[in-house]
Short mmCIF file of C-alpha atoms in Angstrom, two decimals:
data_model
loop_
_atom_site.label_atom_id
_atom_site.label_comp_id
_atom_site.label_asym_id
_atom_site.label_seq_id
_atom_site.Cartn_x
_atom_site.Cartn_y
_atom_site.Cartn_z
CA MET E 194 14.44 -14.05 -8.52
CA SER E 195 12.69 -16.52 -6.22
CA LYS E 196 14.13 -14.80 -3.13
CA ARG E 197 13.02 -11.42 -4.41
CA LEU E 198 9.47 -12.65 -4.94
CA ALA E 199 9.46 -14.34 -1.53
CA ALA E 200 10.54 -11.03 0.02
CA GLU E 201 7.72 -9.19 -1.77
CA PHE E 202 5.22 -11.84 -0.69
CA PHE E 203 6.23 -11.69 2.95
CA GLY E 204 6.57 -7.91 3.02
CA THR E 205 3.09 -7.43 1.55
CA PHE E 206 1.70 -10.04 3.92
CA TRP E 207 3.16 -8.06 6.83
CA LEU E 208 1.79 -4.76 5.53
CA VAL E 209 -1.76 -6.08 5.13
CA PHE E 210 -1.76 -8.17 8.28
CA GLY E 211 -0.30 -5.39 10.40
CA GLY E 212 -2.06 -2.39 8.89
CA CYS E 213 -5.46 -3.89 8.19
CA GLY E 214 -5.16 -5.95 11.36
CA ALA E 215 -4.84 -2.75 13.35
CA ALA E 216 -7.99 -1.45 11.66
CA VAL E 217 -10.01 -4.64 12.12
CA LEU E 218 -8.87 -5.70 15.59
CA ALA E 219 -7.72 -2.58 17.43
CA ALA E 220 -9.15 0.62 15.92
CA GLY E 221 -12.56 0.39 17.54
CA PHE E 222 -11.74 -1.65 20.62
CA PRO E 223 -13.99 -0.43 23.45
CA GLU E 224 -12.48 2.53 25.33
CA LEU E 225 -8.89 1.68 24.32
CA GLY E 226 -9.22 1.71 20.52
CA ILE E 227 -6.29 3.15 18.58
CA GLY E 228 -8.48 5.11 16.12
CA PHE E 229 -7.39 6.59 12.78
CA ALA E 230 -4.03 7.78 14.08
CA GLY E 231 -3.16 4.34 15.40
CA VAL E 232 -4.06 2.67 12.13
CA ALA E 233 -2.01 5.22 10.20
CA LEU E 234 0.99 4.55 12.42
CA ALA E 235 0.52 0.78 12.06
CA PHE E 236 0.72 0.99 8.27
CA GLY E 237 3.82 3.15 8.50
CA LEU E 238 5.49 0.75 10.91
CA THR E 239 4.84 -2.24 8.68
CA VAL E 240 6.72 -0.57 5.84
CA VAL E 241 9.60 0.61 8.03
CA THR E 242 10.15 -2.79 9.60
CA MET E 243 9.91 -4.83 6.40
CA ALA E 244 11.88 -2.34 4.32
CA TYR E 245 14.77 -2.71 6.74
CA ALA E 246 14.27 -6.49 6.97
CA VAL E 247 13.97 -7.47 3.30
CA GLY E 248 14.37 -4.27 1.30
CA SER E 249 17.92 -5.22 0.37
CA ILE E 250 16.57 -8.39 -1.26
CA SER E 251 13.71 -7.12 -3.40
CA GLY E 252 13.73 -3.36 -3.08
CA GLY E 253 10.93 -3.47 -0.51
CA HIS E 254 8.00 -2.49 -2.71
CA PHE E 255 5.12 -4.47 -1.14
CA ASN E 256 2.75 -2.61 -3.44
CA PRO E 257 1.97 -2.93 -7.19
CA ALA E 258 1.85 0.84 -7.53
CA VAL E 259 5.33 1.18 -6.04
CA SER E 260 6.64 -1.52 -8.38
CA LEU E 261 5.19 0.36 -11.37
CA GLY E 262 6.74 3.57 -10.10
CA MET E 263 10.10 1.86 -9.76
CA ALA E 264 9.83 0.53 -13.33
CA VAL E 265 8.95 3.97 -14.70
CA GLY E 266 11.72 5.45 -12.58
CA GLY E 267 14.30 3.02 -13.92
CA ARG E 268 14.76 1.08 -10.69
CA LEU E 269 12.97 -2.16 -11.74
CA ASP E 270 13.29 -4.17 -14.94
CA TRP E 271 9.94 -4.17 -16.74
CA LYS E 272 10.07 -7.95 -17.12
CA ASP E 273 9.95 -8.26 -13.32
CA LEU E 274 6.84 -6.11 -12.90
CA ILE E 275 4.14 -8.78 -13.33
CA PRO E 276 5.94 -11.37 -11.14
CA TYR E 277 6.23 -8.71 -8.42
CA TRP E 278 2.52 -7.91 -8.74
CA ILE E 279 1.57 -11.58 -8.46
CA ALA E 280 3.71 -12.10 -5.35
CA GLN E 281 2.28 -8.95 -3.75
CA VAL E 282 -1.35 -9.80 -4.44
CA ILE E 283 -0.94 -13.35 -3.17
CA GLY E 284 0.75 -12.05 -0.03
CA ALA E 285 -2.13 -9.65 0.55
CA ILE E 286 -4.76 -12.35 0.08
CA VAL E 287 -3.02 -14.76 2.44
CA ALA E 288 -2.72 -12.00 5.05
CA ALA E 289 -6.40 -11.11 4.71
CA ALA E 290 -7.35 -14.78 5.06
CA ALA E 291 -5.25 -15.12 8.22
CA LEU E 292 -6.73 -11.92 9.64
CA TYR E 293 -10.25 -13.11 8.84
CA SER E 294 -9.58 -16.41 10.61
CA ILE E 295 -8.34 -14.61 13.72
CA ALA E 296 -11.09 -11.97 13.80
CA SER E 297 -13.82 -14.58 13.36
CA GLY E 298 -12.61 -16.23 16.56
CA LYS E 299 -14.65 -13.68 18.51
CA ALA E 300 -18.25 -14.70 19.13
CA GLY E 301 -20.71 -12.64 17.13
CA TRP E 302 -18.06 -10.98 14.98
CA GLU E 303 -19.08 -9.95 11.46
CA PRO E 304 -16.61 -8.82 8.80
CA GLY E 305 -18.59 -5.84 7.57
CA GLY E 306 -16.27 -3.59 5.60
CA PHE E 307 -13.18 -5.50 6.80
CA ALA E 308 -10.83 -2.52 6.37
CA THR E 309 -11.66 -2.24 2.67
CA ASN E 310 -11.37 0.85 0.53
CA GLY E 311 -14.36 2.53 -1.04
CA TYR E 312 -16.13 5.62 -2.27
CA GLY E 313 -19.70 6.86 -1.95
CA PRO E 314 -21.50 4.76 0.68
CA LEU E 315 -18.31 2.73 1.29
CA SER E 316 -16.21 5.81 2.04
CA PRO E 317 -15.82 6.49 5.79
CA GLY E 318 -16.81 10.09 5.11
CA ALA E 319 -19.14 9.35 2.17
CA TYR E 320 -16.80 11.02 -0.33
CA SER E 321 -17.52 10.76 -4.05
CA LEU E 322 -15.75 8.68 -6.68
CA HIS E 323 -14.14 11.85 -8.03
CA ALA E 324 -12.70 12.70 -4.62
CA ALA E 325 -11.50 9.13 -4.09
CA LEU E 326 -9.72 8.92 -7.44
CA LEU E 327 -8.08 12.32 -7.03
CA ILE E 328 -6.75 11.79 -3.51
CA GLU E 329 -5.46 8.30 -4.33
CA MET E 330 -3.62 9.59 -7.41
CA ILE E 331 -2.11 12.61 -5.63
CA LEU E 332 -0.99 10.69 -2.56
CA THR E 333 0.43 7.79 -4.54
CA ALA E 334 2.37 10.21 -6.74
CA GLY E 335 3.79 11.89 -3.66
CA PHE E 336 4.62 8.51 -2.15
CA ILE E 337 6.65 7.53 -5.22
CA VAL E 338 8.54 10.83 -5.18
CA VAL E 339 9.46 10.23 -1.54
CA ILE E 340 10.53 6.65 -2.26
CA LEU E 341 12.69 7.57 -5.25
CA GLY E 342 14.16 10.60 -3.54
CA SER E 343 14.91 9.02 -0.17
CA THR E 344 16.58 6.01 -1.79
CA SER E 345 18.60 7.92 -4.40
CA LYS E 346 22.40 7.97 -4.28
CA SER E 347 22.42 11.57 -3.08
CA ALA E 348 20.10 10.86 -0.11
CA PRO E 349 21.51 10.14 3.38
CA ALA E 350 22.30 6.44 3.54
CA GLY E 351 20.12 4.20 5.66
CA PHE E 352 17.23 6.58 6.22
CA GLY E 353 15.10 5.61 3.21
CA PRO E 354 12.84 3.10 4.99
CA LEU E 355 12.17 5.58 7.80
CA ALA E 356 11.20 8.36 5.38
CA ILE E 357 8.99 5.96 3.41
CA GLY E 358 7.24 4.65 6.52
CA LEU E 359 6.62 8.17 7.82
CA CYS E 360 5.26 9.16 4.42
CA LEU E 361 2.82 6.24 4.44
CA THR E 362 1.71 7.25 7.95
CA LEU E 363 1.07 10.80 6.72
CA ILE E 364 -0.85 9.48 3.72
CA HIS E 365 -3.16 7.52 6.01
CA LEU E 366 -3.68 10.47 8.34
CA VAL E 367 -4.89 12.50 5.37
CA SER E 368 -6.99 10.00 3.47
CA ILE E 369 -8.55 7.46 5.82
CA PRO E 370 -11.76 9.56 6.00
CA VAL E 371 -11.95 9.69 2.19
CA THR E 372 -11.20 6.15 1.00
CA ASN E 373 -9.93 4.32 4.08
CA THR E 374 -6.59 4.75 2.27
CA SER E 375 -5.37 2.42 -0.41
CA VAL E 376 -2.41 3.75 -2.45
CA ASN E 377 -1.79 0.01 -2.75
CA PRO E 378 -3.86 -2.20 -5.09
CA ALA E 379 -2.69 -5.42 -3.41
CA ARG E 380 -3.82 -4.20 0.02
CA SER E 381 -7.20 -3.27 -1.45
CA THR E 382 -7.61 -6.60 -3.22
CA GLY E 383 -6.78 -8.86 -0.28
CA VAL E 384 -9.37 -7.54 2.13
CA ALA E 385 -12.05 -6.91 -0.52
CA LEU E 386 -12.35 -10.67 -1.02
CA PHE E 387 -13.57 -11.11 2.56
CA ALA E 388 -15.80 -8.06 3.10
CA GLU E 389 -19.58 -8.15 3.35
CA THR E 390 -19.96 -4.99 1.30
CA ALA E 391 -19.76 -3.97 -2.35
CA ALA E 392 -16.00 -3.53 -2.06
CA LEU E 393 -15.23 -5.85 -4.98
CA PRO E 394 -17.23 -3.87 -7.57
CA GLN E 395 -15.39 -0.72 -6.45
CA LEU E 396 -11.97 -2.38 -6.47
CA TRP E 397 -11.13 -1.14 -9.97
CA ALA E 398 -10.76 2.40 -8.62
CA PHE E 399 -8.06 1.30 -6.21
CA TRP E 400 -6.04 -0.23 -9.00
CA VAL E 401 -6.51 2.53 -11.55
CA ALA E 402 -5.90 5.58 -9.34
CA PRO E 403 -2.76 4.33 -7.52
CA LEU E 404 -1.21 3.03 -10.74
CA ILE E 405 -1.80 6.32 -12.55
CA GLY E 406 -0.50 8.23 -9.54
CA ALA E 407 2.59 6.04 -9.37
CA ALA E 408 3.42 6.65 -13.02
CA ILE E 409 2.95 10.40 -12.56
CA GLY E 410 5.11 10.46 -9.42
CA ALA E 411 7.89 8.49 -11.09
CA ALA E 412 7.83 10.78 -14.13
CA ILE E 413 7.97 13.87 -11.89
CA TRP E 414 11.00 12.51 -10.07
CA ARG E 415 12.82 11.21 -13.13
CA PHE E 416 12.32 14.16 -15.45
CA LEU E 417 11.84 17.15 -13.15
CA LEU E 418 13.54 16.52 -9.81
CA ALA E 419 16.38 14.03 -10.17
CA GLY E 420 19.86 15.44 -10.59
CA GLU E 421 22.67 14.16 -12.77
CA GLU E 422 22.14 10.67 -11.41
CA GLY E 423 18.83 10.62 -13.33
CA ALA E 424 16.54 7.81 -12.19
CA ILE E 425 19.31 5.83 -10.53
#
């Protein structure tokens, strides 16, 4: 179990450091910034690389919503859910702290939103709470369906991490303007602790919506889409 939790810690660290790092350090760099598309790709690449690196150890969740979806889908023992969540959240916080330390090495730098998620005035496009909750639930549900489907026994072997990473890239391309894209409560929590905005009071939304979406996505796969193999 300790190796599985270490894999979840390091994988979540990599996701937050790489994805949020791209947003904080590279997205708006003068003239050469990578923009929304670059940040979306960075998040997708973090999942692809770590899923191949440590997915065979822990399942490669790196996300409390994914872990819940795997439990509902029959791929994770319920007794392991909270330990996975703890490892993921700690990994996200450590990554955010490291990123903050690096970013603050530039003279005059201020954290501002620090790649946090938000709605209303904290949404990149000033979208409402209703819009934020709905898009986070829908996209997380779809993410879980892709994860369960691409890693099922009937799926082509070895391509699961690639499909999952591409799906996360797509998710970011759609929803960065709405919420700055969470679909991952650990990712949202880590950076919210260091922002100079009201990200912490809004954090509940980025736990509730992804978790509900994950449960819905897992139920859709398990009871409507999976073949004779069921949830396995």
